[in-house]
mmCIF file of C-alpha atoms in Angstrom:
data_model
loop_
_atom_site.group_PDB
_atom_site.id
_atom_site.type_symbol
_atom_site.label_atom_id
_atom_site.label_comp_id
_atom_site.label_asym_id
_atom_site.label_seq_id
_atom_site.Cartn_x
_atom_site.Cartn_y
_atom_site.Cartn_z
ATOM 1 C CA UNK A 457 0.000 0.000 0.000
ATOM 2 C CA UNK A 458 1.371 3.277 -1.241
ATOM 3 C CA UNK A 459 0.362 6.616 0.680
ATOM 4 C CA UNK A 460 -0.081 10.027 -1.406
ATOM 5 C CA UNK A 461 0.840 13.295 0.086
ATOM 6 C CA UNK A 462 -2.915 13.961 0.163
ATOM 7 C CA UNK A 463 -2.615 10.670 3.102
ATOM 8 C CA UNK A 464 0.574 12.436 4.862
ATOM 9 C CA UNK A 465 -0.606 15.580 4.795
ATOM 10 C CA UNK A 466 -4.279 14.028 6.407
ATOM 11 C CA UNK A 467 -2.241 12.371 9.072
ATOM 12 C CA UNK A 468 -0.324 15.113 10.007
ATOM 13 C CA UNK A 469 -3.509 17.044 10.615
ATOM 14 C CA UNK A 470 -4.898 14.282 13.093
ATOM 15 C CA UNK A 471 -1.471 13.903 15.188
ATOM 16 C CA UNK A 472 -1.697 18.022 15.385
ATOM 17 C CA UNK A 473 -5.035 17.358 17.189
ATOM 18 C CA UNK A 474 -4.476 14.436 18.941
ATOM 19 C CA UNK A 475 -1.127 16.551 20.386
ATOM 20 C CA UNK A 476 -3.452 19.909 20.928
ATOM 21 C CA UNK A 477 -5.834 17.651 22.893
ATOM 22 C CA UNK A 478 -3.171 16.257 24.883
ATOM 23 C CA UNK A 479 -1.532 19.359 25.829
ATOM 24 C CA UNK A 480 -5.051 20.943 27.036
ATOM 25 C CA UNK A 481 -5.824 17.904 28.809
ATOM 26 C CA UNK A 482 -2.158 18.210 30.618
ATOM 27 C CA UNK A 483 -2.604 22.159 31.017
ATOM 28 C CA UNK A 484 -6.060 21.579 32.440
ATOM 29 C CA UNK A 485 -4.738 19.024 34.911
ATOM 30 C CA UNK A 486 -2.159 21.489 35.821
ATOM 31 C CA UNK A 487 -4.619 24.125 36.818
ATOM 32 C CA UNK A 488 -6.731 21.490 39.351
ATOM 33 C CA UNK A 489 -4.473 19.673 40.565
ATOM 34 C CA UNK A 490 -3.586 21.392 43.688
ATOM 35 C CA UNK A 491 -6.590 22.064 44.825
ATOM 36 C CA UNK A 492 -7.738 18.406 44.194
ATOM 37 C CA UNK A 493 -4.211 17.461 46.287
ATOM 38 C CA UNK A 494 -5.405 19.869 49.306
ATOM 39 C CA UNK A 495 -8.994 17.783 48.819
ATOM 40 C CA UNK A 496 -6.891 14.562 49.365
ATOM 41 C CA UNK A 497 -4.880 16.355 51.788
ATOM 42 C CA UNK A 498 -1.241 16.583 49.979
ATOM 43 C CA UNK A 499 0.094 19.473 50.235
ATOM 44 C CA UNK A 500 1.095 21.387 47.221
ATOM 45 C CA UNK A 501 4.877 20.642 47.545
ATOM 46 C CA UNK A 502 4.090 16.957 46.535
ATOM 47 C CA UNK A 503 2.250 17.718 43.872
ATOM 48 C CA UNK A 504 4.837 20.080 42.516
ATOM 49 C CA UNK A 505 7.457 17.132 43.252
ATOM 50 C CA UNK A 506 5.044 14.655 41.252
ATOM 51 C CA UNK A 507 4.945 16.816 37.973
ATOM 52 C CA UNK A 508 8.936 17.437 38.324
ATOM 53 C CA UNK A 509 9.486 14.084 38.449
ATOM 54 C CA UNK A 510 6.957 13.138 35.199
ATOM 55 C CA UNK A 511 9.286 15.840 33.449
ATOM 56 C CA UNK A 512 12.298 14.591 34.169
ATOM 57 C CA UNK A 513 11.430 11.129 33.451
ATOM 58 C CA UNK A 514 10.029 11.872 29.918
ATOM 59 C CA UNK A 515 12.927 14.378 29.781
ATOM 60 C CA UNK A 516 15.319 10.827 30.625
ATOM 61 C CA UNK A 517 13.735 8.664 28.137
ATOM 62 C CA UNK A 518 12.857 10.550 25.126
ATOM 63 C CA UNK A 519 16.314 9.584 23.433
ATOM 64 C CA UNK A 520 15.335 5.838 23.849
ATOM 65 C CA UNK A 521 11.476 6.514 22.098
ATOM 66 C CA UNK A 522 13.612 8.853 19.453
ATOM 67 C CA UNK A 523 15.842 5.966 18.673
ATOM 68 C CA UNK A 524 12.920 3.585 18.453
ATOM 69 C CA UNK A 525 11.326 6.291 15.899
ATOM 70 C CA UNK A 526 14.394 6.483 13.668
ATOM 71 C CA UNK A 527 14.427 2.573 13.347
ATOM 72 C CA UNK A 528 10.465 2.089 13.031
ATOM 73 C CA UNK A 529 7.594 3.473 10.924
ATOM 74 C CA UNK A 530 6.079 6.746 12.686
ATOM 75 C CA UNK A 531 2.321 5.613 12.822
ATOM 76 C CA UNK A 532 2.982 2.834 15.236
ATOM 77 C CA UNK A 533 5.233 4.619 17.662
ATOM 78 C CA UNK A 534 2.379 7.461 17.303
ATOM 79 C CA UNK A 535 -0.008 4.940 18.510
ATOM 80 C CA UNK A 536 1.933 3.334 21.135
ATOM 81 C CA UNK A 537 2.691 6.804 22.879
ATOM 82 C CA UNK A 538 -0.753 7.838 22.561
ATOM 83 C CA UNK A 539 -1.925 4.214 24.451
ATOM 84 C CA UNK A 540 0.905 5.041 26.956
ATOM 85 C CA UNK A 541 -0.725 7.830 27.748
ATOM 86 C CA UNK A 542 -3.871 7.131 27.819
ATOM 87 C CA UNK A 543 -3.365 4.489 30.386
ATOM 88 C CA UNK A 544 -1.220 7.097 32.338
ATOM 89 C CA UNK A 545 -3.888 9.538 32.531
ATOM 90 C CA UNK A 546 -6.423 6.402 33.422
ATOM 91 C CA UNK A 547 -4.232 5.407 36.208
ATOM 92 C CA UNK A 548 -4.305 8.996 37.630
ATOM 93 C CA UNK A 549 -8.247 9.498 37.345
ATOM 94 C CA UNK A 550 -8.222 6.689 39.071
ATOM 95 C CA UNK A 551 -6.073 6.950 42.373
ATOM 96 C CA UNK A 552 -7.152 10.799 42.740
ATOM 97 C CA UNK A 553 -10.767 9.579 42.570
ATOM 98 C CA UNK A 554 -10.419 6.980 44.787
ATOM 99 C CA UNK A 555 -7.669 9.481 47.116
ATOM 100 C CA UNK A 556 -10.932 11.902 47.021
ATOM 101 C CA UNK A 557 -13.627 9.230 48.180
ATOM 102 C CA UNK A 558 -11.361 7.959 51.247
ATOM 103 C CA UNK A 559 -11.045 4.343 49.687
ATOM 104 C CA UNK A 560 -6.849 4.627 50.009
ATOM 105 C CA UNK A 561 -4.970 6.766 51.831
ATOM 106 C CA UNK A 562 -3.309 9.901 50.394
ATOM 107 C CA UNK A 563 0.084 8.513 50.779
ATOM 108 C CA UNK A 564 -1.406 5.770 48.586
ATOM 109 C CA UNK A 565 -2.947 8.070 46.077
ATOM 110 C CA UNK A 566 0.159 10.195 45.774
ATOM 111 C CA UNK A 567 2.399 7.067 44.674
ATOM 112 C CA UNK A 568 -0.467 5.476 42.284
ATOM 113 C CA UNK A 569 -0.313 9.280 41.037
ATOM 114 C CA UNK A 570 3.274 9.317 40.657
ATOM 115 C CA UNK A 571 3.818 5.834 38.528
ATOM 116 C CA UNK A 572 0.666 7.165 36.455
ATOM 117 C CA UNK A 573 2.617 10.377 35.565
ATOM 118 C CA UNK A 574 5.575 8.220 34.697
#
């Protein structure tokens, strides 16, 4: 199967708003975060601590995905990061919600957080 520059050009368009999703979505976490971590009763320093961390993981091991994009086709590795974090942002819905509701402790919550960011 051949693609045409019409197909390229299409594709590029979707990963631009697949990306322009993502970074809202991030930006909007941003923004409630702290006041969902004072909810759960972290205080904002840990919060801070679990985006610096996410950062300087992705920061880490972006060479390693880069390499694995230079030696593979882009559309998989597209869809691969975009399953990554998918499940990243399902693991953090789900151990603020249940940090919120009192079914585990906020210590608990914070490190579920933490592994979801990374």
């Amino acid at each position: 199967m051949t693609f045409t520059r019409k197909d390229a050009r299409h594709d590029q368009i979707l990963l631009f708003c697949v990306m322009l999703c993502v970074a809202i979505g991030n930006t909007g976490l941003q923004s409630v975060l702290p006041a969902i971590g004072r909810t759960i009763g972290l205080p904002d320093a840990l919060i801070a601590i679990a985006f610096s961390l996410s950062a300087l993981l992705w920061a880490v091991v972006a060479p390693f995905w880069a390499r694995r994009l230079d030696d593979r086709r882009a559309k998989p590795m597209v869809l691969i990061g975009m399953a990554g974090f998918t499940l990243s942002m399902m693991i953090c819905a789900l151990a603020l919600t249940a940090g919120i509701r009192g079914w585990i402790s906020a210590a608990v919550a914070f490190i579920l957080f933490v592994i979801g960011r990374g």
